[in-house]
PDB file of C-alpha atoms in Angstrom:
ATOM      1  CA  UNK A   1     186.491  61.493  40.432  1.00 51.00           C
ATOM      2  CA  UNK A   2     183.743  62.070  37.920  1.00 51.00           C
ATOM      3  CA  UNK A   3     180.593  63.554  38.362  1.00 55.00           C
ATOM      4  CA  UNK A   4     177.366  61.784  38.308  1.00 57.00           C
ATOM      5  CA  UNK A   5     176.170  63.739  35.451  1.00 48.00           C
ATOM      6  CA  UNK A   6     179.944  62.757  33.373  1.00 50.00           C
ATOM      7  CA  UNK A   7     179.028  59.273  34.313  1.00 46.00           C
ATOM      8  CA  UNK A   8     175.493  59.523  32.595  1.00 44.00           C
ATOM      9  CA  UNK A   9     176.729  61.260  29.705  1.00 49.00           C
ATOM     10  CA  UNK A  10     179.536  58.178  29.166  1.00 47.00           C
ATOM     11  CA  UNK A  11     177.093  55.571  29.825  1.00 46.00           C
ATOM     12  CA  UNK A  12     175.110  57.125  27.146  1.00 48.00           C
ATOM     13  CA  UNK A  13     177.552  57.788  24.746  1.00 47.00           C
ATOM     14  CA  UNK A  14     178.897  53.731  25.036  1.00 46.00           C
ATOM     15  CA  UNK A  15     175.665  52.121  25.183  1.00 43.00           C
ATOM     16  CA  UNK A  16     175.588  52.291  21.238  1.00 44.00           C
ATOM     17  CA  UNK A  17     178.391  50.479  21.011  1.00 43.00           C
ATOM     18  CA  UNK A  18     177.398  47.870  22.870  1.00 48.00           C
ATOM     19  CA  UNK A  19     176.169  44.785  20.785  1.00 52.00           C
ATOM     20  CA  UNK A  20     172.784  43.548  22.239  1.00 67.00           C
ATOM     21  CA  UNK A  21     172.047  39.842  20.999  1.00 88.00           C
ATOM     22  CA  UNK A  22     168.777  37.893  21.319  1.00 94.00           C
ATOM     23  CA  UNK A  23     168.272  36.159  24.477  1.00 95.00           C
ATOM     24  CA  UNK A  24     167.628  32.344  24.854  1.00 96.00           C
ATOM     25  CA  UNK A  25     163.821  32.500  24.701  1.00 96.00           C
ATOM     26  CA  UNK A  26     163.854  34.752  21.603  1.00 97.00           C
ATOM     27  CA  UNK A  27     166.209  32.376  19.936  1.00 97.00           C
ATOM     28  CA  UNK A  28     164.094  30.074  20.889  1.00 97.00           C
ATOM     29  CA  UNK A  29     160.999  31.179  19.732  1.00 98.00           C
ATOM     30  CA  UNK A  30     162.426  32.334  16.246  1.00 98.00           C
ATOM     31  CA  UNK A  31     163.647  28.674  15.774  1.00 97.00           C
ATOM     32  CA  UNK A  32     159.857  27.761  16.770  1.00 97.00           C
ATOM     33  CA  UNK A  33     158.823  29.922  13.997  1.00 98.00           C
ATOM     34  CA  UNK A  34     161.296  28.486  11.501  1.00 97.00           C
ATOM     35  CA  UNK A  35     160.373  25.076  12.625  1.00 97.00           C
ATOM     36  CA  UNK A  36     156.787  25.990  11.658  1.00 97.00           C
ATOM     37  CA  UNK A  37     157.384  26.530   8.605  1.00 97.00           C
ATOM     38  CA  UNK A  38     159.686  23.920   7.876  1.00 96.00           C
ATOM     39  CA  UNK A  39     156.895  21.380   9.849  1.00 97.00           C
ATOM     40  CA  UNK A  40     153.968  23.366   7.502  1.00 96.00           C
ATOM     41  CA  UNK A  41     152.191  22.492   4.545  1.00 96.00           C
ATOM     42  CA  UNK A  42     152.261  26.074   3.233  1.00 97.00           C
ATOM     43  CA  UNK A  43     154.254  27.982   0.393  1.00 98.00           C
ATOM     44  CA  UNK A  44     155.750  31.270   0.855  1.00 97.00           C
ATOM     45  CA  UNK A  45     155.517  33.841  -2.065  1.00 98.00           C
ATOM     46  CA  UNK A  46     158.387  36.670  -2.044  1.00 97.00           C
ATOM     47  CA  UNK A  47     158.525  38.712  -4.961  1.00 95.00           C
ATOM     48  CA  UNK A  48     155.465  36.795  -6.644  1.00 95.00           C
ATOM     49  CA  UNK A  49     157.002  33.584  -6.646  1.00 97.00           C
ATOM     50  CA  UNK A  50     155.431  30.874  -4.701  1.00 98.00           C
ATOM     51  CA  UNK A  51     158.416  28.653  -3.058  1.00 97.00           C
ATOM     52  CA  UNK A  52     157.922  25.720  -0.899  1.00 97.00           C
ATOM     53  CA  UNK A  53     158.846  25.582   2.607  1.00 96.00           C
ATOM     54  CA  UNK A  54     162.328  24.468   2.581  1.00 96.00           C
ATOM     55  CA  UNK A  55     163.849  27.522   0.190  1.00 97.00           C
ATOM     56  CA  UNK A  56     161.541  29.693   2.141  1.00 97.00           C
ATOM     57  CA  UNK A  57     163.109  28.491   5.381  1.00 97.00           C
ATOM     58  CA  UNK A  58     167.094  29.000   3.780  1.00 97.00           C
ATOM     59  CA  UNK A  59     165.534  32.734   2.627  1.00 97.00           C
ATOM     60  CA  UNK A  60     164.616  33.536   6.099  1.00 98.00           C
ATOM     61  CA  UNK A  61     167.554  31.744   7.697  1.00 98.00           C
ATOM     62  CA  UNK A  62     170.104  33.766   5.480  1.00 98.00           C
ATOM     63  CA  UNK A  63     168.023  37.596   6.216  1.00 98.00           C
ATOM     64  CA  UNK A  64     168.438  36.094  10.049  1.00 98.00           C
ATOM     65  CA  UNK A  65     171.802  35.547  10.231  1.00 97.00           C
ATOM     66  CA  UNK A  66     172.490  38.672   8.365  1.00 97.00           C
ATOM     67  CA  UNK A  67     170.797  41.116  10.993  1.00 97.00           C
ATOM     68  CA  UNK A  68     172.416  38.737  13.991  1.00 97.00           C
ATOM     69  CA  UNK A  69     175.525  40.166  12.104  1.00 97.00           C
ATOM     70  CA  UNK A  70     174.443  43.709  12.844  1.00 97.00           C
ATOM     71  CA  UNK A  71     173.018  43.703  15.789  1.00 96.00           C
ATOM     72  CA  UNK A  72     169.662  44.070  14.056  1.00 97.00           C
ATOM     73  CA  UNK A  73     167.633  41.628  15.853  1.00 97.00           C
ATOM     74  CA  UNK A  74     166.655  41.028  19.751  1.00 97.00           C
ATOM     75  CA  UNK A  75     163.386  39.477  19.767  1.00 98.00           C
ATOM     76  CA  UNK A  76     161.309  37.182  18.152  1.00 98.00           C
ATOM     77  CA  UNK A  77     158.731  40.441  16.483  1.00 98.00           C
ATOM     78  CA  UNK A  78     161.417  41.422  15.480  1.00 98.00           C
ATOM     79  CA  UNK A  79     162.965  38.864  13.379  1.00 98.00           C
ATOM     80  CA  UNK A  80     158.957  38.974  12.281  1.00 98.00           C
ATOM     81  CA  UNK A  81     159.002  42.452  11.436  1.00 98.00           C
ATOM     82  CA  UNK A  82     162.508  42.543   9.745  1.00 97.00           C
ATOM     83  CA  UNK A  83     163.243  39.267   8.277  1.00 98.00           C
ATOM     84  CA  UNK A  84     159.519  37.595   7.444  1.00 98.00           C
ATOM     85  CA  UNK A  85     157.128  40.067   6.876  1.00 98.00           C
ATOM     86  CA  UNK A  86     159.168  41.820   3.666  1.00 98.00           C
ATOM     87  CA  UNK A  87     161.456  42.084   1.027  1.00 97.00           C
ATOM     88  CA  UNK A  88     164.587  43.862   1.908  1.00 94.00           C
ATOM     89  CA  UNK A  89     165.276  44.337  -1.839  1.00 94.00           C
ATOM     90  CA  UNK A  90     161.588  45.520  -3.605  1.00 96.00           C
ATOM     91  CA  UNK A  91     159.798  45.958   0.135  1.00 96.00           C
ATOM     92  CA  UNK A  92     156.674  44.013  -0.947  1.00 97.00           C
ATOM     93  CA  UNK A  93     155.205  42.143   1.597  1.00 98.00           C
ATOM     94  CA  UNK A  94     155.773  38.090   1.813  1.00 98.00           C
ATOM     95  CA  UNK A  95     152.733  36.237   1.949  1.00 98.00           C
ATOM     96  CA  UNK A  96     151.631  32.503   2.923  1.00 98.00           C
ATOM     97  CA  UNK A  97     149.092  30.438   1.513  1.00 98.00           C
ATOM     98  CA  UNK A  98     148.374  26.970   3.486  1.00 97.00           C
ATOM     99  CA  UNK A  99     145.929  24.438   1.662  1.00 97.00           C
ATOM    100  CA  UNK A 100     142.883  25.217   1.765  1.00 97.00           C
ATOM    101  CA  UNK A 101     142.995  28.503   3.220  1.00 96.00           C
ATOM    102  CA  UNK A 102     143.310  31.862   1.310  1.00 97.00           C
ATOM    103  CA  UNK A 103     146.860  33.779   1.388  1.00 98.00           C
ATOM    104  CA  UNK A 104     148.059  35.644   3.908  1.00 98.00           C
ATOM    105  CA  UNK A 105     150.240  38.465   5.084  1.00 98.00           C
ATOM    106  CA  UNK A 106     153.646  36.291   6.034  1.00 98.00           C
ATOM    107  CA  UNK A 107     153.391  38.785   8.867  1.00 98.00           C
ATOM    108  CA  UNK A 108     149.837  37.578  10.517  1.00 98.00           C
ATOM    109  CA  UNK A 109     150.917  33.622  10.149  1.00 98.00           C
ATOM    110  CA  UNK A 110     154.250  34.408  11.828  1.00 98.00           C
ATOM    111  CA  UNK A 111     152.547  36.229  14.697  1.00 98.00           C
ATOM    112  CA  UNK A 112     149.949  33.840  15.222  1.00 97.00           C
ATOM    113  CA  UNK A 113     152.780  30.879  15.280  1.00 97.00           C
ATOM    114  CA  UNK A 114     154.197  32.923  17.875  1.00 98.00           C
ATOM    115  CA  UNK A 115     151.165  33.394  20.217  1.00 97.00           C
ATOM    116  CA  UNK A 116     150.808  29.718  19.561  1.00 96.00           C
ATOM    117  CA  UNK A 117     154.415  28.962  21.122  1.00 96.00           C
ATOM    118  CA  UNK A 118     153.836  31.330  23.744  1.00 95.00           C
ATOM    119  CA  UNK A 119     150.920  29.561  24.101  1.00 94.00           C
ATOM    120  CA  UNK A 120     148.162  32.278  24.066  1.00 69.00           C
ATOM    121  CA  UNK A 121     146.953  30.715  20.520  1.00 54.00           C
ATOM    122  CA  UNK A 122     145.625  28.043  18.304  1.00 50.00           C
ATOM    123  CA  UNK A 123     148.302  25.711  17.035  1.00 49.00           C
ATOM    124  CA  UNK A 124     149.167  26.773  13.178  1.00 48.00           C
ATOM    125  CA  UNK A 125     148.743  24.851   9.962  1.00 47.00           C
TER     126      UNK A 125
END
């Protein structure tokens, strides 16, 4: 029989090998966010190039899919933090710029379009 401490250390050692996948709220709320870009009037600028909101959508969609591949992404901050707030590539930040508002930090607009689906916010632009 193994010992309670064996046990522990096995647990431990596995549990890194498990795969741990958003659950249906977070995929939920990172399709909110895509939708709200997608339902926007804003650009996104990656790299400093302005791109409307459909090839900014297929950007974000592909650097999704790629950490679902890995195992890289559980929650809805942090498809934020890993997939819309930077470039993988030159790690400059992605900004937004809506009409008639200045550009911002892709970052801050994702995480207020959050709150705003959680509903602890102002709808988004």
């Amino acid at each position: 029989m193994l010992s309670r401490l064996t046990l522990v250390t096995c647990l431990i050692a596995f549990s890194g090998l498990v795969s741990a996948a958003p659950s249906p709220t977070a995929k939920r709320e990172i399709q909110g966010l895509m939708d709200a870009l997608s339902a926007s009037s804003c650009e996104f600028q990656r790299n400093g190039t302005w791109h409307g909101r459909d090839e900014a959508r297929k950007h974000l969609q592909r650097k999704y899919d790629y950490l679902l591949k890995r195992d890289l992404v559980d929650t809805a901050e942090q498809f934020i933090e890993r997939a819309a707030s930077k470039s993988s590539m030159s790690g400059r930040a992605y900004q937004v710029w809506c009409p008639g508002q200045p550009a911002q930090p892709a970052a801050a607009w994702f995480k207020a379009r959050l709150d705003a689906l959680r509903g602890s916010g102002a709808p988004g632009r």
